[in-house]
Amino acid sequence: MCAAPLLKDVKNEKLNRHHAKKLVKCLCTEAAVILEKSSDAALLFKMPLLLAAENGIHEIVKQVTYSFPDAIWYYDNNNSEIFRLAIRNRHHEVYNLLYDMGDLYTNIVRQSVENGENILHLAGYLAPPDRLRIVSGAALQMQRELQWFKEIESLVQPAYKNKRNIGGKTPQEIFTASHKKLMEDGEKWMRETATATSCMVAVVLIATIVFTAAITVPGGNNGNNGKPMLGSERAFVVFGVLDALSLFTSSISILMFLSILTSRYAESDFLRA
């Protein structure tokens, strides 16, 4: 009974989204017929497009840029186009739309420079709070930020990677400075919130128990030949397999928690968190 209102809300949200997409498509189709100049289209669609890119509404971005290809060059008051807005605000869907443009995407990357900052500088800044909260835990947030930075780094020209902005900072220096607090919180989260110490104690206890069970044969041994008394029982075989599996998994867990406790917590370590 409690789930019914939630399902209804989800259904209504999907329905509203569907109607909004149809409305945008209809507007773009009609505008493409009526408007004769690209400047007229800019007056009508510039602000909605930039807001959609900034807020990650990729359906609107897709439809507007499809109907008006020149819309990718619309700039806001900070001289940022939809590509820079998508990178700065970590909107993967909008970014993927632009990435699929092929050669046009390459031209955007080359020309997307403002105040000496290329797109890798933008990726180096800390994401907005609402985008960080997509994943819980500072360590996972740091991992997500690193993955995004590395993704953009793999696409830019080699010369852009070490290029300095008007403040004299490279993209990597901006990333390190912007994420210093998050990295410290990530280390704290891994050590405390992840309860590595307490989990380590529990895992060691489990490993001790299963190891003891492994060397202690249930039912004892036959005094004449030294074989287990219950060796022919199916339950004995099942017990042996499960005990070995428990010993293996607990040993892996010990190594994992040891790596957490002894980690240097450098930036690159969070990629493997």
PDB file of C-alpha atoms in Angstrom:
ATOM      1  CA  MET A   1       0.000   0.000   0.000  1.00  0.00           C
ATOM      2  CA  CYS A   2       2.819   2.416   0.874  1.00  0.00           C
ATOM      3  CA  ALA A   3       4.542   1.773  -2.441  1.00  0.00           C
ATOM      4  CA  ALA A   4       1.505   2.791  -4.514  1.00  0.00           C
ATOM      5  CA  PRO A   5       1.947   6.590  -4.108  1.00  0.00           C
ATOM      6  CA  LEU A   6       5.660   6.280  -4.901  1.00  0.00           C
ATOM      7  CA  LEU A   7       4.958   4.306  -8.062  1.00  0.00           C
ATOM      8  CA  LYS A   8       2.361   6.871  -9.058  1.00  0.00           C
ATOM      9  CA  ASP A   9       4.875   9.698  -8.563  1.00  0.00           C
ATOM     10  CA  VAL A  10       7.452   7.880 -10.688  1.00  0.00           C
ATOM     11  CA  LYS A  11       4.872   7.302 -13.404  1.00  0.00           C
ATOM     12  CA  ASN A  12       3.815  10.958 -13.365  1.00  0.00           C
ATOM     13  CA  GLU A  13       7.433  12.107 -13.526  1.00  0.00           C
ATOM     14  CA  LYS A  14       8.123   9.901 -16.543  1.00  0.00           C
ATOM     15  CA  LEU A  15       4.921  11.120 -18.193  1.00  0.00           C
ATOM     16  CA  ASN A  16       5.838  14.766 -17.611  1.00  0.00           C
ATOM     17  CA  ARG A  17       9.312  14.142 -18.981  1.00  0.00           C
ATOM     18  CA  HIS A  18       7.849  12.492 -22.065  1.00  0.00           C
ATOM     19  CA  HIS A  19       5.475  15.394 -22.702  1.00  0.00           C
ATOM     20  CA  ALA A  20       8.312  17.899 -22.189  1.00  0.00           C
ATOM     21  CA  LYS A  21      10.454  16.111 -24.781  1.00  0.00           C
ATOM     22  CA  LYS A  22       7.585  16.126 -27.271  1.00  0.00           C
ATOM     23  CA  LEU A  23       6.996  19.827 -26.640  1.00  0.00           C
ATOM     24  CA  VAL A  24      10.655  20.702 -27.204  1.00  0.00           C
ATOM     25  CA  LYS A  25      10.732  18.621 -30.373  1.00  0.00           C
ATOM     26  CA  CYS A  26       7.601  20.347 -31.661  1.00  0.00           C
ATOM     27  CA  LEU A  27       8.996  23.801 -30.860  1.00  0.00           C
ATOM     28  CA  CYS A  28      12.299  23.071 -32.561  1.00  0.00           C
ATOM     29  CA  THR A  29      10.592  21.647 -35.641  1.00  0.00           C
ATOM     30  CA  GLU A  30       8.302  24.650 -36.015  1.00  0.00           C
ATOM     31  CA  ALA A  31      11.080  27.126 -35.249  1.00  0.00           C
ATOM     32  CA  ALA A  32      13.320  25.574 -37.893  1.00  0.00           C
ATOM     33  CA  VAL A  33      10.614  26.299 -40.472  1.00  0.00           C
ATOM     34  CA  ILE A  34       9.670  29.788 -39.291  1.00  0.00           C
ATOM     35  CA  LEU A  35      13.029  31.282 -38.321  1.00  0.00           C
ATOM     36  CA  GLU A  36      15.156  32.365 -41.236  1.00  0.00           C
ATOM     37  CA  LYS A  37      18.263  33.564 -39.436  1.00  0.00           C
ATOM     38  CA  SER A  38      20.458  31.727 -36.956  1.00  0.00           C
ATOM     39  CA  SER A  39      20.470  34.878 -34.835  1.00  0.00           C
ATOM     40  CA  ASP A  40      16.710  34.549 -34.433  1.00  0.00           C
ATOM     41  CA  ALA A  41      17.140  30.969 -33.236  1.00  0.00           C
ATOM     42  CA  ALA A  42      19.800  32.115 -30.777  1.00  0.00           C
ATOM     43  CA  LEU A  43      17.402  34.637 -29.250  1.00  0.00           C
ATOM     44  CA  LEU A  44      14.834  31.902 -28.725  1.00  0.00           C
ATOM     45  CA  PHE A  45      16.925  28.878 -27.734  1.00  0.00           C
ATOM     46  CA  LYS A  46      20.191  30.224 -26.307  1.00  0.00           C
ATOM     47  CA  MET A  47      19.139  30.547 -22.673  1.00  0.00           C
ATOM     48  CA  PRO A  48      17.085  27.296 -22.520  1.00  0.00           C
ATOM     49  CA  LEU A  49      19.945  25.376 -24.140  1.00  0.00           C
ATOM     50  CA  LEU A  50      22.607  26.713 -21.774  1.00  0.00           C
ATOM     51  CA  LEU A  51      20.393  26.048 -18.750  1.00  0.00           C
ATOM     52  CA  ALA A  52      19.722  22.519 -20.003  1.00  0.00           C
ATOM     53  CA  ALA A  53      23.452  21.877 -20.447  1.00  0.00           C
ATOM     54  CA  GLU A  54      24.249  23.287 -17.011  1.00  0.00           C
ATOM     55  CA  ASN A  55      21.581  21.115 -15.366  1.00  0.00           C
ATOM     56  CA  GLY A  56      22.253  17.966 -17.372  1.00  0.00           C
ATOM     57  CA  ILE A  57      18.961  17.807 -19.304  1.00  0.00           C
ATOM     58  CA  HIS A  58      20.466  16.022 -22.261  1.00  0.00           C
ATOM     59  CA  GLU A  59      17.174  15.486 -24.096  1.00  0.00           C
ATOM     60  CA  ILE A  60      16.767  19.226 -24.645  1.00  0.00           C
ATOM     61  CA  VAL A  61      20.423  19.640 -25.608  1.00  0.00           C
ATOM     62  CA  LYS A  62      20.112  16.809 -28.120  1.00  0.00           C
ATOM     63  CA  GLN A  63      16.964  18.156 -29.743  1.00  0.00           C
ATOM     64  CA  VAL A  64      18.088  21.786 -29.973  1.00  0.00           C
ATOM     65  CA  THR A  65      21.538  20.972 -31.363  1.00  0.00           C
ATOM     66  CA  TYR A  66      19.960  18.555 -33.841  1.00  0.00           C
ATOM     67  CA  SER A  67      17.565  21.215 -35.136  1.00  0.00           C
ATOM     68  CA  PHE A  68      20.097  24.053 -34.933  1.00  0.00           C
ATOM     69  CA  PRO A  69      23.699  22.755 -35.265  1.00  0.00           C
ATOM     70  CA  ASP A  70      25.102  26.239 -34.699  1.00  0.00           C
ATOM     71  CA  ALA A  71      23.667  26.093 -31.179  1.00  0.00           C
ATOM     72  CA  ILE A  72      26.815  24.350 -29.957  1.00  0.00           C
ATOM     73  CA  TRP A  73      28.512  27.751 -30.214  1.00  0.00           C
ATOM     74  CA  TYR A  74      26.068  29.557 -27.924  1.00  0.00           C
ATOM     75  CA  TYR A  75      27.961  31.152 -25.015  1.00  0.00           C
ATOM     76  CA  ASP A  76      26.807  32.271 -21.586  1.00  0.00           C
ATOM     77  CA  ASN A  77      27.932  35.394 -19.707  1.00  0.00           C
ATOM     78  CA  ASN A  78      31.102  33.591 -18.602  1.00  0.00           C
ATOM     79  CA  ASN A  79      31.953  32.777 -22.223  1.00  0.00           C
ATOM     80  CA  SER A  80      31.269  29.068 -21.696  1.00  0.00           C
ATOM     81  CA  GLU A  81      29.512  26.953 -24.300  1.00  0.00           C
ATOM     82  CA  ILE A  82      27.510  23.790 -23.604  1.00  0.00           C
ATOM     83  CA  PHE A  83      30.614  21.604 -23.804  1.00  0.00           C
ATOM     84  CA  ARG A  84      32.435  23.489 -21.053  1.00  0.00           C
ATOM     85  CA  LEU A  85      29.269  23.566 -18.937  1.00  0.00           C
ATOM     86  CA  ALA A  86      28.892  19.796 -19.270  1.00  0.00           C
ATOM     87  CA  ILE A  87      32.484  19.160 -18.199  1.00  0.00           C
ATOM     88  CA  ARG A  88      32.441  21.651 -15.343  1.00  0.00           C
ATOM     89  CA  ASN A  89      29.187  20.247 -13.926  1.00  0.00           C
ATOM     90  CA  ARG A  90      30.004  16.574 -14.589  1.00  0.00           C
ATOM     91  CA  HIS A  91      27.040  15.868 -16.866  1.00  0.00           C
ATOM     92  CA  HIS A  92      28.080  12.697 -18.646  1.00  0.00           C
ATOM     93  CA  GLU A  93      24.978  12.459 -20.840  1.00  0.00           C
ATOM     94  CA  VAL A  94      25.474  15.923 -22.329  1.00  0.00           C
ATOM     95  CA  TYR A  95      29.195  15.273 -22.742  1.00  0.00           C
ATOM     96  CA  ASN A  96      28.498  11.998 -24.589  1.00  0.00           C
ATOM     97  CA  LEU A  97      26.199  13.783 -27.041  1.00  0.00           C
ATOM     98  CA  LEU A  98      29.013  16.135 -27.979  1.00  0.00           C
ATOM     99  CA  TYR A  99      31.576  13.341 -28.047  1.00  0.00           C
ATOM    100  CA  ASP A 100      29.494  11.533 -30.677  1.00  0.00           C
ATOM    101  CA  MET A 101      29.800  14.522 -33.040  1.00  0.00           C
ATOM    102  CA  GLY A 102      33.166  13.265 -34.295  1.00  0.00           C
ATOM    103  CA  ASP A 103      35.237  15.888 -36.124  1.00  0.00           C
ATOM    104  CA  LEU A 104      33.025  18.688 -34.862  1.00  0.00           C
ATOM    105  CA  TYR A 105      33.756  17.535 -31.326  1.00  0.00           C
ATOM    106  CA  THR A 106      37.501  17.765 -32.054  1.00  0.00           C
ATOM    107  CA  ASN A 107      37.106  21.363 -33.207  1.00  0.00           C
ATOM    108  CA  ILE A 108      35.167  22.206 -30.056  1.00  0.00           C
ATOM    109  CA  VAL A 109      37.928  20.767 -27.877  1.00  0.00           C
ATOM    110  CA  ARG A 110      40.597  22.798 -29.675  1.00  0.00           C
ATOM    111  CA  GLN A 111      38.670  26.053 -29.493  1.00  0.00           C
ATOM    112  CA  SER A 112      37.311  25.622 -25.978  1.00  0.00           C
ATOM    113  CA  VAL A 113      39.865  27.802 -24.198  1.00  0.00           C
ATOM    114  CA  GLU A 114      38.969  30.698 -21.898  1.00  0.00           C
ATOM    115  CA  ASN A 115      41.314  32.693 -19.632  1.00  0.00           C
ATOM    116  CA  GLY A 116      44.072  30.332 -20.667  1.00  0.00           C
ATOM    117  CA  GLU A 117      42.103  27.363 -19.309  1.00  0.00           C
ATOM    118  CA  ASN A 118      41.326  24.412 -21.540  1.00  0.00           C
ATOM    119  CA  ILE A 119      38.747  21.719 -20.784  1.00  0.00           C
ATOM    120  CA  LEU A 120      41.226  19.748 -18.654  1.00  0.00           C
ATOM    121  CA  HIS A 121      41.563  22.732 -16.320  1.00  0.00           C
ATOM    122  CA  LEU A 122      37.766  22.676 -15.948  1.00  0.00           C
ATOM    123  CA  ALA A 123      37.784  18.970 -15.146  1.00  0.00           C
ATOM    124  CA  GLY A 124      40.366  19.680 -12.451  1.00  0.00           C
ATOM    125  CA  TYR A 125      38.020  21.840 -10.390  1.00  0.00           C
ATOM    126  CA  LEU A 126      35.916  20.186  -7.700  1.00  0.00           C
ATOM    127  CA  ALA A 127      32.464  19.144  -8.884  1.00  0.00           C
ATOM    128  CA  PRO A 128      29.387  20.986  -7.567  1.00  0.00           C
ATOM    129  CA  PRO A 129      28.051  19.514  -4.277  1.00  0.00           C
ATOM    130  CA  ASP A 130      24.916  18.066  -5.891  1.00  0.00           C
ATOM    131  CA  ARG A 131      27.059  16.144  -8.382  1.00  0.00           C
ATOM    132  CA  LEU A 132      29.392  14.850  -5.675  1.00  0.00           C
ATOM    133  CA  ARG A 133      26.447  13.500  -3.697  1.00  0.00           C
ATOM    134  CA  ILE A 134      25.531  11.120  -6.516  1.00  0.00           C
ATOM    135  CA  VAL A 135      27.761   8.597  -4.767  1.00  0.00           C
ATOM    136  CA  SER A 136      28.106   8.278  -1.002  1.00  0.00           C
ATOM    137  CA  GLY A 137      31.410   8.297   0.829  1.00  0.00           C
ATOM    138  CA  ALA A 138      34.302  10.680   0.300  1.00  0.00           C
ATOM    139  CA  ALA A 139      36.582   7.924  -1.024  1.00  0.00           C
ATOM    140  CA  LEU A 140      34.125   6.926  -3.750  1.00  0.00           C
ATOM    141  CA  GLN A 141      33.524  10.585  -4.582  1.00  0.00           C
ATOM    142  CA  MET A 142      37.268  11.080  -4.965  1.00  0.00           C
ATOM    143  CA  GLN A 143      37.452   8.009  -7.171  1.00  0.00           C
ATOM    144  CA  ARG A 144      34.671   9.351  -9.386  1.00  0.00           C
ATOM    145  CA  GLU A 145      36.408  12.726  -9.695  1.00  0.00           C
ATOM    146  CA  LEU A 146      39.676  11.049 -10.677  1.00  0.00           C
ATOM    147  CA  GLN A 147      37.932   8.911 -13.275  1.00  0.00           C
ATOM    148  CA  TRP A 148      36.326  11.993 -14.805  1.00  0.00           C
ATOM    149  CA  PHE A 149      39.655  13.868 -14.867  1.00  0.00           C
ATOM    150  CA  LYS A 150      41.439  10.921 -16.478  1.00  0.00           C
ATOM    151  CA  GLU A 151      38.664  10.589 -19.053  1.00  0.00           C
ATOM    152  CA  ILE A 152      39.049  14.207 -20.160  1.00  0.00           C
ATOM    153  CA  GLU A 153      42.841  13.918 -19.995  1.00  0.00           C
ATOM    154  CA  SER A 154      42.762  11.015 -22.452  1.00  0.00           C
ATOM    155  CA  LEU A 155      40.967  13.178 -25.018  1.00  0.00           C
ATOM    156  CA  VAL A 156      42.877  16.458 -24.998  1.00  0.00           C
ATOM    157  CA  GLN A 157      45.995  17.181 -26.999  1.00  0.00           C
ATOM    158  CA  PRO A 158      49.267  16.311 -25.214  1.00  0.00           C
ATOM    159  CA  ALA A 159      50.239  19.995 -25.114  1.00  0.00           C
ATOM    160  CA  TYR A 160      47.082  20.796 -23.121  1.00  0.00           C
ATOM    161  CA  LYS A 161      47.968  18.456 -20.261  1.00  0.00           C
ATOM    162  CA  ASN A 162      50.735  20.658 -18.875  1.00  0.00           C
ATOM    163  CA  LYS A 163      49.502  24.001 -20.169  1.00  0.00           C
ATOM    164  CA  ARG A 164      49.285  26.731 -17.527  1.00  0.00           C
ATOM    165  CA  ASN A 165      46.327  29.088 -17.142  1.00  0.00           C
ATOM    166  CA  ILE A 166      46.597  32.824 -16.437  1.00  0.00           C
ATOM    167  CA  GLY A 167      47.160  31.911 -12.787  1.00  0.00           C
ATOM    168  CA  GLY A 168      50.194  29.840 -13.723  1.00  0.00           C
ATOM    169  CA  LYS A 169      48.637  26.474 -12.797  1.00  0.00           C
ATOM    170  CA  THR A 170      48.488  23.261 -14.777  1.00  0.00           C
ATOM    171  CA  PRO A 171      45.335  21.086 -14.801  1.00  0.00           C
ATOM    172  CA  GLN A 172      46.963  18.601 -12.418  1.00  0.00           C
ATOM    173  CA  GLU A 173      47.897  21.348  -9.968  1.00  0.00           C
ATOM    174  CA  ILE A 174      44.328  22.653 -10.035  1.00  0.00           C
ATOM    175  CA  PHE A 175      42.976  19.153  -9.424  1.00  0.00           C
ATOM    176  CA  THR A 176      45.304  18.525  -6.479  1.00  0.00           C
ATOM    177  CA  ALA A 177      44.527  21.865  -4.831  1.00  0.00           C
ATOM    178  CA  SER A 178      40.768  21.649  -5.427  1.00  0.00           C
ATOM    179  CA  HIS A 179      40.474  18.093  -4.129  1.00  0.00           C
ATOM    180  CA  LYS A 180      42.796  18.334  -1.124  1.00  0.00           C
ATOM    181  CA  LYS A 181      39.950  18.429   1.406  1.00  0.00           C
ATOM    182  CA  LEU A 182      38.036  15.655  -0.365  1.00  0.00           C
ATOM    183  CA  MET A 183      41.132  13.458  -0.393  1.00  0.00           C
ATOM    184  CA  GLU A 184      41.623  13.998   3.351  1.00  0.00           C
ATOM    185  CA  ASP A 185      37.971  13.145   3.955  1.00  0.00           C
ATOM    186  CA  GLY A 186      38.383  10.081   1.760  1.00  0.00           C
ATOM    187  CA  GLU A 187      41.306   8.842   3.840  1.00  0.00           C
ATOM    188  CA  LYS A 188      39.310   9.390   7.019  1.00  0.00           C
ATOM    189  CA  TRP A 189      36.305   7.621   5.515  1.00  0.00           C
ATOM    190  CA  MET A 190      38.402   4.624   4.512  1.00  0.00           C
ATOM    191  CA  ARG A 191      40.005   4.346   7.943  1.00  0.00           C
ATOM    192  CA  GLU A 192      36.978   5.097  10.117  1.00  0.00           C
ATOM    193  CA  THR A 193      33.702   4.972   8.243  1.00  0.00           C
ATOM    194  CA  ALA A 194      34.744   1.831   6.434  1.00  0.00           C
ATOM    195  CA  THR A 195      35.687   0.473   9.922  1.00  0.00           C
ATOM    196  CA  ALA A 196      38.797  -1.203   8.585  1.00  0.00           C
ATOM    197  CA  THR A 197      40.159  -1.840  12.083  1.00  0.00           C
ATOM    198  CA  SER A 198      37.013  -3.421  13.524  1.00  0.00           C
ATOM    199  CA  CYS A 199      36.413  -5.416  10.352  1.00  0.00           C
ATOM    200  CA  MET A 200      40.007  -6.606  10.492  1.00  0.00           C
ATOM    201  CA  VAL A 201      39.444  -7.998  13.990  1.00  0.00           C
ATOM    202  CA  ALA A 202      36.271  -9.789  12.900  1.00  0.00           C
ATOM    203  CA  VAL A 203      37.911 -11.275   9.819  1.00  0.00           C
ATOM    204  CA  VAL A 204      40.924 -12.518  11.794  1.00  0.00           C
ATOM    205  CA  LEU A 205      38.591 -14.224  14.269  1.00  0.00           C
ATOM    206  CA  ILE A 206      36.686 -15.887  11.440  1.00  0.00           C
ATOM    207  CA  ALA A 207      39.927 -17.013   9.798  1.00  0.00           C
ATOM    208  CA  THR A 208      41.122 -18.471  13.101  1.00  0.00           C
ATOM    209  CA  ILE A 209      37.895 -20.414  13.561  1.00  0.00           C
ATOM    210  CA  VAL A 210      37.792 -21.856  10.052  1.00  0.00           C
ATOM    211  CA  PHE A 211      41.495 -22.740  10.198  1.00  0.00           C
ATOM    212  CA  THR A 212      40.905 -24.592  13.444  1.00  0.00           C
ATOM    213  CA  ALA A 213      37.966 -26.398  11.857  1.00  0.00           C
ATOM    214  CA  ALA A 214      40.119 -27.314   8.867  1.00  0.00           C
ATOM    215  CA  ILE A 215      42.774 -29.083  10.932  1.00  0.00           C
ATOM    216  CA  THR A 216      40.261 -30.682  13.300  1.00  0.00           C
ATOM    217  CA  VAL A 217      38.527 -33.577  11.525  1.00  0.00           C
ATOM    218  CA  PRO A 218      34.838 -33.907  12.523  1.00  0.00           C
ATOM    219  CA  GLY A 219      34.123 -37.325  14.016  1.00  0.00           C
ATOM    220  CA  GLY A 220      37.814 -38.117  14.508  1.00  0.00           C
ATOM    221  CA  ASN A 221      40.057 -40.507  12.595  1.00  0.00           C
ATOM    222  CA  ASN A 222      40.011 -44.273  12.232  1.00  0.00           C
ATOM    223  CA  GLY A 223      42.666 -45.666  14.575  1.00  0.00           C
ATOM    224  CA  ASN A 224      43.611 -48.432  12.146  1.00  0.00           C
ATOM    225  CA  ASN A 225      44.182 -46.511   8.924  1.00  0.00           C
ATOM    226  CA  GLY A 226      44.108 -42.851  10.050  1.00  0.00           C
ATOM    227  CA  LYS A 227      41.294 -41.938   7.655  1.00  0.00           C
ATOM    228  CA  PRO A 228      38.383 -39.729   8.783  1.00  0.00           C
ATOM    229  CA  MET A 229      35.530 -41.698  10.303  1.00  0.00           C
ATOM    230  CA  LEU A 230      32.982 -39.665   8.323  1.00  0.00           C
ATOM    231  CA  GLY A 231      35.027 -39.544   5.137  1.00  0.00           C
ATOM    232  CA  SER A 232      32.416 -41.438   3.136  1.00  0.00           C
ATOM    233  CA  GLU A 233      29.591 -39.097   4.149  1.00  0.00           C
ATOM    234  CA  ARG A 234      28.453 -36.465   1.640  1.00  0.00           C
ATOM    235  CA  ALA A 235      28.038 -33.911   4.429  1.00  0.00           C
ATOM    236  CA  PHE A 236      31.728 -34.328   5.286  1.00  0.00           C
ATOM    237  CA  VAL A 237      32.757 -33.413   1.734  1.00  0.00           C
ATOM    238  CA  VAL A 238      30.411 -30.401   1.738  1.00  0.00           C
ATOM    239  CA  PHE A 239      31.860 -29.309   5.076  1.00  0.00           C
ATOM    240  CA  GLY A 240      35.413 -29.546   3.745  1.00  0.00           C
ATOM    241  CA  VAL A 241      34.638 -27.502   0.631  1.00  0.00           C
ATOM    242  CA  LEU A 242      32.794 -24.786   2.539  1.00  0.00           C
ATOM    243  CA  ASP A 243      35.491 -24.595   5.196  1.00  0.00           C
ATOM    244  CA  ALA A 244      38.197 -24.201   2.542  1.00  0.00           C
ATOM    245  CA  LEU A 245      36.120 -21.524   0.828  1.00  0.00           C
ATOM    246  CA  SER A 246      35.663 -19.668   4.124  1.00  0.00           C
ATOM    247  CA  LEU A 247      39.387 -19.801   4.824  1.00  0.00           C
ATOM    248  CA  PHE A 248      40.156 -18.470   1.344  1.00  0.00           C
ATOM    249  CA  THR A 249      37.680 -15.566   1.484  1.00  0.00           C
ATOM    250  CA  SER A 250      38.692 -14.571   5.011  1.00  0.00           C
ATOM    251  CA  SER A 251      42.361 -14.558   3.974  1.00  0.00           C
ATOM    252  CA  ILE A 252      41.535 -12.314   1.006  1.00  0.00           C
ATOM    253  CA  SER A 253      39.597 -10.009   3.330  1.00  0.00           C
ATOM    254  CA  ILE A 254      42.565  -9.770   5.697  1.00  0.00           C
ATOM    255  CA  LEU A 255      44.829  -8.737   2.826  1.00  0.00           C
ATOM    256  CA  MET A 256      42.258  -6.209   1.613  1.00  0.00           C
ATOM    257  CA  PHE A 257      41.860  -4.517   4.994  1.00  0.00           C
ATOM    258  CA  LEU A 258      45.630  -4.561   5.490  1.00  0.00           C
ATOM    259  CA  SER A 259      45.995  -2.690   2.204  1.00  0.00           C
ATOM    260  CA  ILE A 260      43.475  -0.102   3.456  1.00  0.00           C
ATOM    261  CA  LEU A 261      45.286   0.397   6.752  1.00  0.00           C
ATOM    262  CA  THR A 262      48.749   0.599   5.173  1.00  0.00           C
ATOM    263  CA  SER A 263      47.801   2.618   2.067  1.00  0.00           C
ATOM    264  CA  ARG A 264      49.662   5.869   1.325  1.00  0.00           C
ATOM    265  CA  TYR A 265      46.357   7.436   0.210  1.00  0.00           C
ATOM    266  CA  ALA A 266      47.947   9.167  -2.741  1.00  0.00           C
ATOM    267  CA  GLU A 267      45.657  10.429  -5.509  1.00  0.00           C
ATOM    268  CA  SER A 268      46.308   7.412  -7.710  1.00  0.00           C
ATOM    269  CA  ASP A 269      45.378   5.046  -4.867  1.00  0.00           C
ATOM    270  CA  PHE A 270      41.766   6.233  -4.980  1.00  0.00           C
ATOM    271  CA  LEU A 271      41.431   4.990  -8.553  1.00  0.00           C
ATOM    272  CA  ARG A 272      41.800   1.465  -7.182  1.00  0.00           C
ATOM    273  CA  ALA A 273      39.644   2.062  -4.083  1.00  0.00           C
TER     274      ALA A 273
END
